[in-house]
Amino acid sequence: MPRVNVFVTLKPSLLDAQGRVVQEGLHSLGYNEVSSVRIGKFLELDIEDTENLDEKVHSMCERFLANTVIENFRYEVVK
Amino acid sequence: MPRVNVFVTLKPSLLDAQGRVVQEGLHSLGYNEVSSVRIGKFLELDIEDTENLDEKVHSMCERFLANTVIENFRYEVVK
């Protein structure tokens, strides 16, 4: 059964408020060398053998898993 | 400047409620071949050149970025 990893990230031009908060948390713990943090989602999908796997995953991302107005996505078929 | 990608995932033995909801959403859109969805976090860190990069990232994950009681983490230095 194919495993597909999907990465959904905020578009680079947009402020990642959650990332900024995490960065400040890291600084207050002494990790001052961290100059940027951006946070996205990582989805692991198990998909039964199917035709057009690539096309289907692309359509799932566009329709549902990512908000393409503000987010980018990419995916990789692992096995 | 090194870029480090960190993946934080719920331990496999734990129910991923958010993933189940997304799976049901995909099914209701007709993607019935999706048999499992698990959702984690994907963090992109830019870190200034530093000694012991690997050790520092490991410590950030253990202390702050992941809750190691319920989550696993892994990371990769990209450049």
Tab-separated table of C-alpha atoms in Angstrom:
chain	number	residue	atom	x	y	z
A	1	MET	CA	0.000	0.000	0.000
A	2	PRO	CA	1.558	3.336	-1.012
A	3	ARG	CA	2.437	5.781	1.724
A	4	VAL	CA	2.298	9.429	0.671
A	5	ASN	CA	3.860	12.230	2.717
A	6	VAL	CA	2.249	15.620	2.210
A	7	PHE	CA	3.848	18.879	3.345
A	8	VAL	CA	1.643	21.939	3.664
A	9	THR	CA	3.441	25.212	4.331
A	10	LEU	CA	2.369	28.806	4.613
A	11	LYS	CA	3.393	30.858	1.567
A	12	PRO	CA	6.791	32.485	2.165
A	13	SER	CA	5.418	36.027	1.756
A	14	LEU	CA	3.014	35.603	4.695
A	15	LEU	CA	3.888	36.202	8.346
A	16	ASP	CA	3.956	32.935	10.287
A	17	ALA	CA	2.759	34.105	13.698
A	18	GLN	CA	2.937	30.608	15.223
A	19	GLY	CA	6.511	30.278	13.982
A	20	ARG	CA	7.450	33.616	15.506
A	21	VAL	CA	6.099	32.537	18.881
A	22	VAL	CA	8.106	29.308	18.723
A	23	GLN	CA	11.207	31.256	17.716
A	24	GLU	CA	10.790	33.541	20.729
A	25	GLY	CA	10.348	30.493	22.939
A	26	LEU	CA	13.592	29.025	21.611
A	27	HIS	CA	15.401	32.329	22.217
A	28	SER	CA	14.168	32.477	25.791
A	29	LEU	CA	15.574	28.980	26.303
A	30	GLY	CA	18.949	30.242	25.071
A	31	TYR	CA	18.880	29.036	21.465
A	32	ASN	CA	19.686	32.482	20.093
A	33	GLU	CA	21.187	31.123	16.875
A	34	VAL	CA	17.710	30.277	15.537
A	35	SER	CA	16.968	33.094	13.103
A	36	SER	CA	13.699	31.899	11.596
A	37	VAL	CA	11.006	29.315	12.334
A	38	ARG	CA	8.167	28.469	9.991
A	39	ILE	CA	5.592	25.848	10.887
A	40	GLY	CA	3.617	23.714	8.523
A	41	LYS	CA	1.675	20.478	8.487
A	42	PHE	CA	2.997	17.048	7.721
A	43	LEU	CA	0.400	14.455	6.702
A	44	GLU	CA	1.075	10.743	6.267
A	45	LEU	CA	-1.524	9.124	4.035
A	46	ASP	CA	-1.858	5.395	3.472
A	47	ILE	CA	-3.652	4.876	0.191
A	48	GLU	CA	-4.879	1.617	-1.253
A	49	ASP	CA	-3.450	0.716	-4.637
A	50	THR	CA	-5.219	2.875	-7.148
A	51	GLU	CA	-4.810	4.227	-10.633
A	52	ASN	CA	-3.587	7.778	-11.086
A	53	LEU	CA	-2.186	7.998	-7.557
A	54	ASP	CA	-0.248	11.147	-8.302
A	55	GLU	CA	-3.230	12.890	-9.842
A	56	LYS	CA	-5.497	11.900	-6.944
A	57	VAL	CA	-3.120	13.140	-4.281
A	58	HIS	CA	-2.709	16.413	-6.141
A	59	SER	CA	-6.466	16.833	-6.286
A	60	MET	CA	-6.879	15.988	-2.545
A	61	CYS	CA	-4.326	18.665	-1.705
A	62	GLU	CA	-5.903	21.291	-3.913
A	63	ARG	CA	-9.467	20.591	-2.847
A	64	PHE	CA	-9.089	19.836	0.827
A	65	LEU	CA	-5.700	19.391	2.478
A	66	ALA	CA	-4.230	22.789	1.654
A	67	ASN	CA	-5.740	26.243	1.392
A	68	THR	CA	-4.001	27.241	-1.804
A	69	VAL	CA	-4.760	30.915	-1.290
A	70	ILE	CA	-2.291	31.067	1.588
A	71	GLU	CA	-0.519	27.696	1.545
A	72	ASN	CA	1.803	25.742	-0.713
A	73	PHE	CA	1.905	21.969	-0.772
A	74	ARG	CA	4.210	19.256	-1.984
A	75	TYR	CA	4.122	15.503	-1.614
A	76	GLU	CA	6.246	12.441	-2.083
A	77	VAL	CA	5.244	8.830	-2.603
A	78	VAL	CA	7.338	6.815	-0.175
A	79	LYS	CA	6.562	3.171	-0.957
B	1	MET	CA	23.075	29.335	7.061
B	2	PRO	CA	21.894	25.792	7.760
B	3	ARG	CA	18.237	24.988	7.237
B	4	VAL	CA	16.899	22.212	9.462
B	5	ASN	CA	13.599	20.454	8.797
B	6	VAL	CA	11.975	18.984	11.895
B	7	PHE	CA	9.124	16.467	11.756
B	8	VAL	CA	7.034	15.951	14.872
B	9	THR	CA	4.550	13.086	14.738
B	10	LEU	CA	2.179	11.517	17.200
B	11	LYS	CA	3.413	8.141	18.453
B	12	PRO	CA	1.968	5.351	16.303
B	13	SER	CA	0.186	3.687	19.222
B	14	LEU	CA	-1.931	6.782	19.887
B	15	LEU	CA	-5.215	7.610	18.172
B	16	ASP	CA	-4.817	10.606	15.877
B	17	ALA	CA	-8.248	12.205	16.179
B	18	GLN	CA	-7.416	15.071	13.824
B	19	GLY	CA	-6.180	12.583	11.241
B	20	ARG	CA	-9.403	10.573	11.532
B	21	VAL	CA	-11.469	13.683	10.888
B	22	VAL	CA	-9.405	14.497	7.792
B	23	GLN	CA	-9.755	10.901	6.590
B	24	GLU	CA	-13.544	11.120	6.938
B	25	GLY	CA	-13.484	14.408	5.049
B	26	LEU	CA	-11.542	12.785	2.222
B	27	HIS	CA	-13.992	9.867	2.140
B	28	SER	CA	-16.953	12.209	1.924
B	29	LEU	CA	-15.261	13.871	-1.065
B	30	GLY	CA	-15.026	10.448	-2.729
B	31	TYR	CA	-11.401	9.544	-1.961
B	32	ASN	CA	-12.343	6.202	-0.473
B	33	GLU	CA	-8.935	4.658	-1.176
B	34	VAL	CA	-7.396	6.627	1.694
B	35	SER	CA	-7.111	4.095	4.508
B	36	SER	CA	-5.199	6.112	7.099
B	37	VAL	CA	-4.270	9.728	7.757
B	38	ARG	CA	-1.902	10.871	10.468
B	39	ILE	CA	-1.072	14.524	10.966
B	40	GLY	CA	2.095	15.960	12.382
B	41	LYS	CA	4.023	19.177	12.412
B	42	PHE	CA	6.711	20.241	9.999
B	43	LEU	CA	9.060	22.976	11.211
B	44	GLU	CA	11.623	24.755	9.058
B	45	LEU	CA	14.367	26.303	11.176
B	46	ASP	CA	17.052	28.629	9.865
B	47	ILE	CA	19.978	28.469	12.237
B	48	GLU	CA	23.095	30.623	12.182
B	49	ASP	CA	26.350	28.734	11.837
B	50	THR	CA	27.067	27.186	15.192
B	51	GLU	CA	29.077	24.394	16.750
B	52	ASN	CA	27.315	21.150	17.607
B	53	LEU	CA	24.356	21.865	15.338
B	54	ASP	CA	23.081	18.313	15.541
B	55	GLU	CA	23.262	18.245	19.321
B	56	LYS	CA	21.527	21.623	19.630
B	57	VAL	CA	18.653	20.678	17.353
B	58	HIS	CA	18.185	17.420	19.240
B	59	SER	CA	18.030	19.324	22.507
B	60	MET	CA	15.532	21.895	21.103
B	61	CYS	CA	13.272	19.054	20.027
B	62	GLU	CA	13.476	17.239	23.343
B	63	ARG	CA	13.007	20.322	25.477
B	64	PHE	CA	10.527	22.347	23.502
B	65	LEU	CA	9.465	21.401	19.984
B	66	ALA	CA	8.109	17.931	20.721
B	67	ASN	CA	6.253	16.484	23.661
B	68	THR	CA	8.228	13.266	23.892
B	69	VAL	CA	5.616	11.577	26.055
B	70	ILE	CA	3.236	11.399	23.115
B	71	GLU	CA	5.283	12.500	20.098
B	72	ASN	CA	8.275	11.317	18.108
B	73	PHE	CA	10.565	13.664	16.264
B	74	ARG	CA	13.170	13.462	13.553
B	75	TYR	CA	15.118	16.120	11.715
B	76	GLU	CA	17.335	16.605	8.708
B	77	VAL	CA	19.905	19.287	7.981
B	78	VAL	CA	19.170	20.496	4.464
B	79	LYS	CA	22.009	22.897	3.658
